[in-house]
CSV table of C-alpha atoms (C1' of nucleotides) in Angstrom, one decimal:
chain,number,residue,atom,x,y,z
A,178,UNK,CA,85.1,101.8,55.5
A,179,UNK,CA,83.7,101.1,59.1
A,180,UNK,CA,80.4,99.8,58.0
A,181,UNK,CA,82.3,97.2,55.6
A,182,UNK,CA,84.2,96.0,58.7
A,183,UNK,CA,81.1,95.8,60.7
A,184,UNK,CA,79.6,93.7,57.9
A,185,UNK,CA,82.5,91.3,57.8
A,186,UNK,CA,82.4,91.0,61.8
A,187,UNK,CA,79.0,89.8,61.4
A,188,UNK,CA,80.2,86.9,59.5
A,189,UNK,CA,82.1,84.1,61.6
A,190,UNK,CA,85.5,85.6,62.7
A,191,UNK,CA,87.3,83.0,60.9
A,192,UNK,CA,85.4,82.9,57.7
A,193,UNK,CA,87.4,82.9,54.6
A,194,UNK,CA,85.9,86.2,53.4
A,195,UNK,CA,86.9,88.0,56.5
A,196,UNK,CA,90.3,86.4,56.2
A,197,UNK,CA,90.7,87.6,52.7
A,198,UNK,CA,89.5,91.1,53.5
A,199,UNK,CA,92.2,91.7,56.1
A,200,UNK,CA,94.9,90.2,53.9
A,201,UNK,CA,94.0,92.6,51.2
A,202,UNK,CA,93.9,95.6,53.8
A,203,UNK,CA,97.5,94.4,55.1
A,204,UNK,CA,98.8,94.0,51.6
A,205,UNK,CA,97.9,97.5,50.9
A,206,UNK,CA,99.5,98.9,53.8
A,207,UNK,CA,102.7,97.1,53.0
A,208,UNK,CA,102.7,98.6,49.5
A,209,UNK,CA,101.6,102.2,50.7
A,210,UNK,CA,103.7,101.9,54.0
A,211,UNK,CA,100.4,103.1,55.7
A,212,UNK,CA,101.2,102.4,59.3
A,213,UNK,CA,98.1,103.9,60.5
A,214,UNK,CA,95.9,101.7,58.5
A,215,UNK,CA,97.9,98.7,59.6
A,216,UNK,CA,97.3,99.6,63.2
A,217,UNK,CA,93.6,100.1,62.6
A,218,UNK,CA,93.0,96.9,61.1
A,219,UNK,CA,95.2,95.2,63.8
A,220,UNK,CA,93.0,96.9,66.4
A,221,UNK,CA,90.0,96.0,64.6
A,222,UNK,CA,90.8,92.3,64.3
A,223,UNK,CA,91.7,92.3,68.3
A,224,UNK,CA,88.4,94.0,69.1
A,225,UNK,CA,86.1,91.7,67.0
A,226,UNK,CA,87.8,88.7,68.4
A,227,UNK,CA,89.1,87.7,65.1
A,228,UNK,CA,92.1,85.1,65.5
A,229,UNK,CA,94.6,87.8,64.0
A,230,UNK,CA,97.6,85.7,64.9
A,231,UNK,CA,96.5,83.6,62.0
A,232,UNK,CA,97.6,86.6,60.0
A,233,UNK,CA,100.7,87.1,61.8
A,234,UNK,CA,103.0,86.8,58.8
A,235,UNK,CA,101.0,89.3,57.1
A,236,UNK,CA,100.7,91.5,60.0
A,237,UNK,CA,104.4,91.3,60.5
A,238,UNK,CA,105.2,91.9,57.0
A,239,UNK,CA,103.1,95.0,56.9
A,240,UNK,CA,104.4,96.5,60.0
A,241,UNK,CA,107.9,95.9,58.8
A,242,UNK,CA,107.3,97.5,55.5
A,243,UNK,CA,106.0,100.7,57.4
A,244,UNK,CA,109.3,100.5,59.4
A,245,UNK,CA,107.4,99.9,62.7
A,246,UNK,CA,109.7,97.0,64.1
A,247,UNK,CA,108.3,97.3,67.7
A,248,UNK,CA,104.8,96.7,66.5
A,249,UNK,CA,105.9,93.8,64.2
A,250,UNK,CA,108.1,92.3,67.1
A,251,UNK,CA,105.2,92.5,69.5
A,252,UNK,CA,103.0,90.3,67.1
A,253,UNK,CA,106.0,88.1,66.9
A,254,UNK,CA,106.4,87.5,70.4
A,255,UNK,CA,102.8,87.0,70.8
A,256,UNK,CA,102.7,84.2,68.3
A,257,UNK,CA,103.0,80.7,70.1
A,258,UNK,CA,104.7,79.2,67.1
A,259,UNK,CA,105.8,81.6,64.6
A,260,UNK,CA,106.2,80.2,61.2
A,261,UNK,CA,109.5,80.2,59.6
A,262,UNK,CA,108.4,83.0,57.2
A,263,UNK,CA,107.8,85.2,60.4
A,264,UNK,CA,111.2,84.3,61.7
A,265,UNK,CA,112.7,85.2,58.4
A,266,UNK,CA,110.9,88.5,58.2
A,267,UNK,CA,112.1,89.6,61.5
A,268,UNK,CA,115.7,88.5,60.7
A,269,UNK,CA,115.9,90.2,57.5
A,270,UNK,CA,114.7,93.3,58.8
A,271,UNK,CA,117.4,93.4,61.5
A,272,UNK,CA,120.0,92.7,58.9
A,273,UNK,CA,118.7,95.5,56.6
A,274,UNK,CA,118.8,98.0,59.7
A,275,UNK,CA,122.4,96.8,60.2
A,276,UNK,CA,121.4,95.3,63.7
A,277,UNK,CA,123.3,92.2,63.1
A,278,UNK,CA,123.7,91.0,66.5
A,279,UNK,CA,119.9,91.1,67.3
A,280,UNK,CA,119.4,89.2,63.9
A,281,UNK,CA,121.9,86.4,65.2
A,282,UNK,CA,120.1,86.4,68.5
A,283,UNK,CA,116.8,85.8,66.7
A,284,UNK,CA,118.4,83.2,64.6
A,285,UNK,CA,119.6,81.3,67.8
A,286,UNK,CA,116.2,81.5,69.3
A,287,UNK,CA,114.7,80.3,66.2
A,288,UNK,CA,117.0,77.1,66.3
A,289,UNK,CA,116.2,76.6,70.1
A,290,UNK,CA,112.8,76.4,69.4
A,291,UNK,CA,113.1,73.7,66.6
A,292,UNK,CA,112.1,75.7,63.7
A,293,UNK,CA,113.9,74.5,60.6
A,294,UNK,CA,115.9,77.2,58.9
A,295,UNK,CA,115.4,77.5,55.1
A,296,UNK,CA,117.1,79.1,52.2
A,297,UNK,CA,115.8,82.6,53.1
A,298,UNK,CA,116.9,82.3,56.8
A,299,UNK,CA,120.5,81.1,55.6
A,300,UNK,CA,121.1,84.0,53.2
A,301,UNK,CA,120.1,86.5,55.7
A,302,UNK,CA,122.0,85.0,58.8
A,303,UNK,CA,125.1,84.5,56.7
A,304,UNK,CA,125.3,88.1,56.2
A,305,UNK,CA,125.2,88.8,59.9
A,306,UNK,CA,128.0,86.5,60.5
A,307,UNK,CA,129.9,88.1,57.9
A,308,UNK,CA,129.2,91.6,59.4
A,309,UNK,CA,130.2,90.6,62.9
A,310,UNK,CA,133.2,88.5,61.9
A,311,UNK,CA,131.7,85.4,63.3
A,312,UNK,CA,134.1,83.0,61.4
A,313,UNK,CA,133.5,79.8,63.4
A,314,UNK,CA,129.8,80.1,63.5
A,315,UNK,CA,129.7,81.0,59.8
A,316,UNK,CA,131.6,77.8,59.1
A,317,UNK,CA,129.4,75.6,61.4
A,318,UNK,CA,126.2,77.0,59.4
A,319,UNK,CA,127.8,76.2,56.0
A,320,UNK,CA,128.3,72.7,57.3
A,321,UNK,CA,124.8,72.4,58.3
A,322,UNK,CA,123.7,73.8,55.0
A,323,UNK,CA,125.7,71.3,53.2
A,324,UNK,CA,124.0,68.5,55.2
A,325,UNK,CA,120.5,69.8,54.4
A,326,UNK,CA,121.6,69.8,50.9
A,327,UNK,CA,121.1,73.6,50.5
A,328,UNK,CA,124.6,74.2,49.8
A,329,UNK,CA,124.8,74.4,46.1
A,330,UNK,CA,121.2,74.8,44.7
A,331,UNK,CA,120.2,78.3,45.8
A,332,UNK,CA,122.0,81.3,44.2
A,333,UNK,CA,121.1,83.6,47.1
A,334,UNK,CA,122.6,81.2,49.6
A,335,UNK,CA,125.7,80.7,47.4
A,336,UNK,CA,126.3,84.5,46.9
A,337,UNK,CA,125.7,85.0,50.9
A,338,UNK,CA,128.3,82.2,51.4
A,339,UNK,CA,130.9,83.8,48.9
A,340,UNK,CA,130.3,87.0,50.4
A,341,UNK,CA,130.9,85.9,53.9
A,342,UNK,CA,134.0,84.2,53.2
A,343,UNK,CA,135.3,87.1,51.3
A,344,UNK,CA,134.5,89.4,54.1
A,345,UNK,CA,136.6,86.9,56.3
A,346,UNK,CA,139.5,87.1,53.8
A,347,UNK,CA,139.0,83.2,52.8
A,348,UNK,CA,139.3,83.3,49.2
A,349,UNK,CA,140.0,79.7,48.6
A,350,UNK,CA,136.8,79.1,50.5
A,351,UNK,CA,134.8,81.5,48.6
A,352,UNK,CA,136.0,80.1,45.4
A,353,UNK,CA,135.2,76.4,46.3
A,354,UNK,CA,131.4,77.6,46.9
A,355,UNK,CA,131.4,79.5,43.8
A,356,UNK,CA,132.9,76.4,41.7
A,357,UNK,CA,130.0,74.4,43.1
A,358,UNK,CA,127.7,76.3,40.9
A,359,UNK,CA,127.4,75.2,37.3
A,360,UNK,CA,125.2,78.1,36.3
A,361,UNK,CA,126.3,81.5,37.7
A,362,UNK,CA,124.4,84.4,37.9
A,363,UNK,CA,125.6,88.1,37.9
A,364,UNK,CA,125.5,88.6,41.8
A,365,UNK,CA,127.5,85.2,42.6
A,366,UNK,CA,130.2,86.4,40.0
A,367,UNK,CA,130.2,89.8,41.3
A,368,UNK,CA,130.6,88.8,45.0
A,369,UNK,CA,133.6,86.8,44.1
A,370,UNK,CA,135.2,89.7,41.6
A,371,UNK,CA,134.7,92.0,44.7
A,372,UNK,CA,136.5,89.5,46.9
A,373,UNK,CA,139.5,89.5,44.7
A,374,UNK,CA,139.7,93.3,44.6
A,375,UNK,CA,139.3,93.7,48.2
A,376,UNK,CA,142.0,91.1,49.0
A,377,UNK,CA,144.7,92.6,46.5
A,378,UNK,CA,144.1,90.1,43.8
A,379,UNK,CA,143.2,92.5,40.9
A,380,UNK,CA,144.4,90.3,38.2
A,381,UNK,CA,142.4,87.4,39.1
A,382,UNK,CA,139.4,90.0,39.3
A,383,UNK,CA,139.8,90.8,35.9
A,384,UNK,CA,140.3,87.3,34.6
A,385,UNK,CA,137.1,86.4,36.4
A,386,UNK,CA,135.3,89.4,34.7
A,387,UNK,CA,136.4,88.2,31.3
A,388,UNK,CA,135.3,84.6,32.1
A,389,UNK,CA,132.0,85.9,33.2
A,390,UNK,CA,131.6,88.0,29.8
A,391,UNK,CA,132.5,85.2,27.7
A,392,UNK,CA,130.3,82.9,29.7
A,393,UNK,CA,127.4,85.0,28.6
A,394,UNK,CA,126.5,86.4,32.1
A,395,UNK,CA,125.6,90.1,31.4
A,396,UNK,CA,127.6,92.6,34.1
A,397,UNK,CA,125.7,95.4,35.5
A,398,UNK,CA,126.6,98.4,37.3
A,399,UNK,CA,128.0,96.7,40.5
A,400,UNK,CA,130.0,94.5,38.6
A,401,UNK,CA,131.6,97.2,36.3
A,402,UNK,CA,132.2,99.5,39.4
A,403,UNK,CA,134.3,96.6,41.1
A,404,UNK,CA,136.3,95.3,38.1
A,405,UNK,CA,137.3,98.9,37.2
A,406,UNK,CA,138.9,99.4,40.7
A,407,UNK,CA,140.9,96.3,39.6
A,408,UNK,CA,142.0,97.9,36.4
A,409,UNK,CA,142.9,101.1,38.1
A,410,UNK,CA,144.9,99.5,40.8
A,411,UNK,CA,147.0,97.6,37.8
A,412,UNK,CA,146.9,100.7,36.0
A,413,UNK,CA,145.6,98.9,32.9
A,414,UNK,CA,144.3,101.7,31.0
A,415,UNK,CA,143.7,99.6,28.0
A,416,UNK,CA,141.2,97.1,30.2
A,417,UNK,CA,139.7,100.1,31.7
A,418,UNK,CA,138.8,101.7,28.4
A,419,UNK,CA,137.6,98.4,27.1
A,420,UNK,CA,135.1,98.4,30.0
A,421,UNK,CA,134.2,102.0,29.5
A,422,UNK,CA,133.0,100.9,26.0
A,423,UNK,CA,131.3,98.0,27.4
A,424,UNK,CA,129.3,100.0,29.8
A,425,UNK,CA,128.0,102.2,27.0
A,426,UNK,CA,127.2,99.2,24.9
A,427,UNK,CA,125.1,97.7,27.7
A,428,UNK,CA,123.4,100.9,28.8
A,429,UNK,CA,125.0,101.5,32.2
A,430,UNK,CA,126.5,104.9,31.4
A,431,UNK,CA,124.0,106.6,33.5
A,432,UNK,CA,124.5,104.5,36.7
A,433,UNK,CA,126.4,106.3,39.6
A,434,UNK,CA,128.5,103.4,40.7
A,435,UNK,CA,130.1,102.6,37.5
A,436,UNK,CA,130.8,106.1,36.5
A,437,UNK,CA,132.4,106.8,39.9
A,438,UNK,CA,134.4,103.9,39.5
A,439,UNK,CA,135.1,105.0,36.1
A,440,UNK,CA,136.5,108.2,37.2
A,441,UNK,CA,138.7,106.7,39.8
A,442,UNK,CA,140.0,104.3,37.3
A,443,UNK,CA,141.2,107.2,34.9
A,444,UNK,CA,142.5,109.0,38.0
A,445,UNK,CA,144.8,106.1,39.0
A,446,UNK,CA,145.9,105.8,35.4
A,447,UNK,CA,146.9,109.4,35.5
A,448,UNK,CA,144.3,110.8,33.2
A,449,UNK,CA,143.0,113.5,35.1
A,450,UNK,CA,141.0,115.2,32.3
A,451,UNK,CA,139.2,112.0,31.7
A,452,UNK,CA,138.1,111.9,35.1
A,453,UNK,CA,136.8,115.4,34.9
A,454,UNK,CA,135.0,114.5,31.6
A,455,UNK,CA,133.4,111.6,33.3
A,456,UNK,CA,132.5,113.7,36.4
A,457,UNK,CA,130.8,116.3,34.2
A,458,UNK,CA,128.9,113.6,32.6
A,459,UNK,CA,127.3,112.3,35.7
A,460,UNK,CA,123.9,113.8,36.3
A,461,UNK,CA,122.9,112.7,39.9
A,462,UNK,CA,126.1,113.4,41.8
A,463,UNK,CA,126.2,111.9,45.4
A,464,UNK,CA,128.6,112.0,47.9
A,465,UNK,CA,130.8,109.3,46.7
A,466,UNK,CA,131.0,110.9,43.2
A,467,UNK,CA,131.9,114.4,44.6
A,468,UNK,CA,134.5,112.8,46.9
A,469,UNK,CA,136.0,110.7,44.2
A,470,UNK,CA,136.5,113.8,42.1
A,471,UNK,CA,138.0,115.8,44.7
A,472,UNK,CA,140.4,113.0,45.8
A,473,UNK,CA,141.4,112.5,42.1
A,474,UNK,CA,142.4,116.1,41.9
A,475,UNK,CA,144.2,116.3,45.4
A,476,UNK,CA,146.1,113.3,44.4
A,477,UNK,CA,147.2,114.7,41.2
A,478,UNK,CA,148.3,118.0,42.9
A,479,UNK,CA,145.2,120.2,41.4
A,480,UNK,CA,144.5,121.4,44.9
A,481,UNK,CA,142.9,124.6,43.9
A,482,UNK,CA,140.6,123.0,41.7
A,483,UNK,CA,140.0,120.2,44.1
A,484,UNK,CA,138.7,123.0,46.8
A,485,UNK,CA,136.7,124.8,44.2
A,486,UNK,CA,135.1,121.4,43.7
A,487,UNK,CA,134.6,121.0,47.3
A,488,UNK,CA,132.8,124.4,47.5
A,489,UNK,CA,130.6,123.5,44.5
A,490,UNK,CA,129.9,120.5,46.6
A,491,UNK,CA,128.9,122.4,49.7
A,492,UNK,CA,126.8,124.7,47.5
A,493,UNK,CA,124.8,121.8,46.2
A,494,UNK,CA,124.1,120.7,49.8
A,495,UNK,CA,125.3,117.3,49.5
A,496,UNK,CA,126.0,115.3,52.5
A,497,UNK,CA,129.5,115.1,53.6
A,498,UNK,CA,131.3,112.1,55.1
A,499,UNK,CA,134.5,111.3,56.6
A,500,UNK,CA,136.0,110.5,53.2
A,501,UNK,CA,135.0,113.8,51.9
A,502,UNK,CA,136.3,115.8,54.9
A,503,UNK,CA,139.7,114.1,55.2
A,504,UNK,CA,140.3,114.4,51.4
A,505,UNK,CA,139.5,117.9,51.4
A,506,UNK,CA,141.8,118.5,54.4
A,507,UNK,CA,144.6,116.9,52.6
A,508,UNK,CA,144.1,119.3,49.9
A,509,UNK,CA,144.2,122.2,52.1
A,510,UNK,CA,147.2,120.8,53.9
A,511,UNK,CA,149.4,120.8,50.8
A,512,UNK,CA,148.7,124.5,50.3
A,513,UNK,CA,148.9,125.2,54.2
A,514,UNK,CA,145.6,126.7,54.2
A,515,UNK,CA,145.1,127.1,57.8
A,516,UNK,CA,141.7,129.0,57.8
A,517,UNK,CA,140.0,126.7,55.4
A,518,UNK,CA,141.3,123.8,57.3
A,519,UNK,CA,139.9,125.0,60.5
A,520,UNK,CA,136.4,125.7,58.8
A,521,UNK,CA,136.4,122.2,57.8
A,522,UNK,CA,137.3,121.0,61.3
A,523,UNK,CA,134.3,123.0,62.4
A,524,UNK,CA,132.2,121.2,59.8
A,525,UNK,CA,133.5,117.9,61.0
A,526,UNK,CA,132.5,118.7,64.8
A,527,UNK,CA,129.2,119.8,63.5
A,528,UNK,CA,128.3,116.5,61.9
A,529,UNK,CA,130.3,114.5,64.7
A,530,UNK,CA,133.1,113.2,62.4
A,531,UNK,CA,135.8,115.2,64.2
A,532,UNK,CA,137.0,111.9,65.8
A,533,UNK,CA,137.0,109.7,62.8
A,534,UNK,CA,140.6,108.4,62.5
A,535,UNK,CA,141.1,109.5,58.8
A,536,UNK,CA,139.7,113.1,59.5
A,537,UNK,CA,141.7,113.2,62.8
A,538,UNK,CA,144.9,112.1,61.0
A,539,UNK,CA,144.2,114.8,58.4
A,540,UNK,CA,143.6,117.3,60.9
A,541,UNK,CA,146.7,116.5,63.0
A,542,UNK,CA,148.7,116.8,59.5
A,543,UNK,CA,147.3,120.0,58.5
A,544,UNK,CA,147.7,121.8,62.0
A,545,UNK,CA,151.2,120.4,62.0
A,546,UNK,CA,152.1,121.8,58.6
A,547,UNK,CA,150.7,125.2,59.5
A,548,UNK,CA,152.9,125.3,62.6
A,549,UNK,CA,150.1,124.8,65.1
A,550,UNK,CA,151.4,121.8,66.9
A,551,UNK,CA,149.3,122.5,69.9
A,552,UNK,CA,146.0,122.3,68.1
A,553,UNK,CA,147.4,119.0,66.4
A,554,UNK,CA,148.3,117.7,69.9
A,555,UNK,CA,144.7,118.6,71.0
A,556,UNK,CA,143.1,116.5,68.0
A,557,UNK,CA,145.7,113.7,68.8
A,558,UNK,CA,144.5,113.5,72.6
A,559,UNK,CA,140.9,113.6,71.7
A,560,UNK,CA,141.1,110.4,69.7
A,561,UNK,CA,139.4,107.5,71.0
A,562,UNK,CA,141.9,104.7,70.0
A,563,UNK,CA,145.6,104.6,69.2
A,564,UNK,CA,146.1,104.7,65.4
A,565,UNK,CA,149.3,104.3,63.6
A,566,UNK,CA,148.6,107.0,61.0
A,567,UNK,CA,147.7,109.6,63.4
A,568,UNK,CA,150.7,108.8,65.7
A,569,UNK,CA,152.8,109.3,62.5
A,570,UNK,CA,151.3,112.5,61.6
A,571,UNK,CA,151.9,113.8,65.1
A,572,UNK,CA,155.4,112.8,65.1
A,573,UNK,CA,155.9,114.4,61.6
A,574,UNK,CA,154.1,117.7,63.1
A,575,UNK,CA,156.7,117.7,66.0
A,576,UNK,CA,159.6,117.1,63.5
A,577,UNK,CA,158.4,119.9,61.2
A,578,UNK,CA,158.2,122.2,64.1
A,579,UNK,CA,161.6,121.5,65.5
A,580,UNK,CA,160.3,119.6,68.6
A,581,UNK,CA,162.5,116.8,68.3
A,582,UNK,CA,162.3,115.6,71.9
A,583,UNK,CA,158.4,115.6,71.9
A,584,UNK,CA,158.7,113.5,68.8
A,585,UNK,CA,160.8,110.9,70.4
A,586,UNK,CA,158.7,111.1,73.7
A,587,UNK,CA,155.7,110.3,71.5
A,588,UNK,CA,157.6,107.5,69.8
A,589,UNK,CA,158.7,105.9,73.2
A,590,UNK,CA,155.2,106.1,74.5
A,591,UNK,CA,153.9,104.3,71.3
A,592,UNK,CA,156.4,101.5,71.8
A,593,UNK,CA,155.3,101.2,75.4
A,594,UNK,CA,151.8,100.8,74.5
A,595,UNK,CA,152.8,98.0,72.2
A,596,UNK,CA,152.1,99.5,68.7
A,597,UNK,CA,154.4,98.5,66.0
A,598,UNK,CA,156.1,101.4,64.2
A,599,UNK,CA,156.5,101.4,60.5
A,600,UNK,CA,158.8,102.8,58.0
A,601,UNK,CA,156.8,106.1,57.9
A,602,UNK,CA,157.1,106.3,61.7
A,603,UNK,CA,161.0,106.0,61.5
A,604,UNK,CA,161.2,108.6,58.9
A,605,UNK,CA,159.3,111.0,61.2
A,606,UNK,CA,161.2,110.3,64.1
A,607,UNK,CA,164.5,110.2,62.7
A,608,UNK,CA,163.9,113.6,60.7
A,609,UNK,CA,162.8,114.9,64.3
A,610,UNK,CA,166.1,113.9,65.5
A,611,UNK,CA,168.0,115.4,62.7
A,612,UNK,CA,166.2,118.8,63.1
A,613,UNK,CA,166.9,118.9,66.9
A,614,UNK,CA,170.4,117.6,66.6
A,615,UNK,CA,169.7,114.6,68.7
A,616,UNK,CA,172.7,112.5,67.6
A,617,UNK,CA,172.7,109.6,70.2
A,618,UNK,CA,169.0,109.3,70.1
A,619,UNK,CA,169.1,109.2,66.4
A,620,UNK,CA,171.8,106.4,66.3
A,621,UNK,CA,169.9,104.3,68.8
A,622,UNK,CA,166.6,104.5,66.8
A,623,UNK,CA,168.3,103.8,63.6
A,624,UNK,CA,169.8,100.6,64.9
A,625,UNK,CA,166.5,99.6,66.5
A,626,UNK,CA,164.7,99.7,63.0
A,627,UNK,CA,166.5,96.3,62.3
A,628,UNK,CA,167.3,95.1,65.8
A,629,UNK,CA,163.9,95.6,67.4
A,630,UNK,CA,161.5,95.7,64.7
A,631,UNK,CA,162.7,93.6,62.0
A,632,UNK,CA,162.6,96.4,59.2
A,633,UNK,CA,165.3,97.1,56.7
A,634,UNK,CA,166.0,100.7,56.8
A,635,UNK,CA,164.9,102.6,53.8
A,636,UNK,CA,166.8,105.1,51.6
A,637,UNK,CA,164.8,107.9,53.5
A,638,UNK,CA,166.1,106.6,56.9
A,639,UNK,CA,169.8,106.5,55.5
A,640,UNK,CA,169.0,110.2,54.4
A,641,UNK,CA,167.6,111.5,58.0
A,642,UNK,CA,170.8,109.8,59.5
A,643,UNK,CA,173.3,111.4,56.9
A,644,UNK,CA,171.5,114.7,57.5
A,645,UNK,CA,171.9,114.3,61.2
A,646,UNK,CA,175.6,113.3,61.2
A,647,UNK,CA,176.2,116.2,58.7
A,648,UNK,CA,174.7,118.8,60.9
A,649,UNK,CA,176.6,117.3,63.8
A,650,UNK,CA,179.9,117.7,61.7
A,651,UNK,CA,180.5,114.1,61.6
A,652,UNK,CA,181.2,114.0,58.1
A,653,UNK,CA,183.5,111.0,58.2
A,654,UNK,CA,180.8,108.8,59.8
A,655,UNK,CA,178.3,110.0,57.5
A,656,UNK,CA,180.5,108.9,54.6
A,657,UNK,CA,180.9,105.5,56.2
A,658,UNK,CA,177.3,105.1,56.5
A,659,UNK,CA,176.8,106.1,52.7
A,660,UNK,CA,179.2,103.3,51.8
A,661,UNK,CA,177.0,100.7,53.6
A,662,UNK,CA,174.4,101.2,51.3
A,663,UNK,CA,174.3,99.1,48.3
A,664,UNK,CA,173.3,101.7,45.7
A,665,UNK,CA,173.9,105.1,47.1
A,666,UNK,CA,171.5,107.8,46.2
A,667,UNK,CA,172.7,111.0,44.8
A,668,UNK,CA,170.6,113.0,47.3
A,669,UNK,CA,172.7,111.5,50.1
A,670,UNK,CA,175.9,113.0,48.5
A,671,UNK,CA,174.2,116.2,48.1
A,672,UNK,CA,173.1,116.5,51.7
A,673,UNK,CA,176.7,116.4,53.0
A,674,UNK,CA,178.4,118.2,50.3
B,424,DA,C1',104.7,86.4,52.2
B,425,DT,C1',110.5,86.5,54.1
B,426,DA,C1',116.6,86.6,50.7
B,427,DG,C1',122.4,87.8,47.7
B,428,DG,C1',126.9,91.6,45.1
B,429,DG,C1',129.0,97.8,44.4
B,430,DT,C1',131.5,103.0,43.9
B,431,DT,C1',135.3,107.6,47.4
B,432,DA,C1',140.5,108.1,51.7
B,433,DG,C1',146.0,108.0,55.0
DNA sequence: ATAGGGTTAG
């Protein structure tokens, strides 16, 4: 190799043969991810006085494919006038590494230097805006795209735009972009289906899926995965099963995403056995697959089986994430399995997920249920931010352990910090009052549901109040309260009987 | 040469 290089250096440094020689080396580095060879070639060029910046695009590409951002960035910063391809390569690297802000910064520098952005640039930078929630800037760039005539021609740009508006919750604008495309491809349609699903428009998602199939666009595993969520949310078993058939017909039955979503669809439709069948047919189970199965079993009160599946998962050394931990904890919580809960807490600490808000809420819940309010409170106090579900769990913990005044105290603290309580909060704090016999406090809270928070008292809230009044021996007032409800529930009468 | 969509939880 060395001698070949010497030979090439003997030629004029800019000769096209030398040029092609380096191009072929760098291309190979990019394919093999061979960073050592890339550095060697780079060094060689420098040493021989080869004008290597002329190959800057290739060098940057090679370095980025090897994962060596810093090397790539150094070349990039050395280039007096980087080509738009270089800018795009750097920007797309930052997007792929979820360093969206750096991508945006680079884009701004690019504009400042007068480099004209192309379709590649836009498809990347729109994703960064979506990530960072930069609504105004996203809109501005969309406007510039339209002026440049790039708005409705390129499918990559189109789906990036649809995805961006979807992430901003602006479905009408996403649809407007979508409608500008005569021919639609699978990614463009999937982006909008996902948008409908994530914004609670499940019916529209299913209809769009049908349009797509009828229009001759072939769905893939991502499409199936998204539309199945919609079927599950609508508990439309029939549609779900039709799509199950379609998955088989088009050969996507081995794809993880569509299978996991299928499992979940059956779960939401109440067919646990179907979920188990789908699960057993999945060959390469990942964290999401396992978690979906455990979650299905916990939801349908098959906690023992859920925890056994969780143990299988641990035995398989599959990575756990916050979803897994919180779901497994919910399973333990129903059975009040304190030791198991503590052990999962240990795992959470070990992988640094003990402060995740879902995990924390589940921990507070299980410790509360197991009578360890102090441990629940320790998790609560360790939380980084205020979270409604965690506060609700903590209030429930106090309520279950007859520490009514502490529940009320926490409730007041919550109001002072400006967080709005919901129905669950009131059920918790009212049952705490009931357990502790805090009559006046209970009345005050009950009236504040409507007066201060604009909520309508639920049947649970009435039940708590009736319980509270009954315990205080105020049967007359309890009866009066019941007559105020338009359709009295039998439970209420049983409580004071 | 550089680019777009997905699955699991209160």
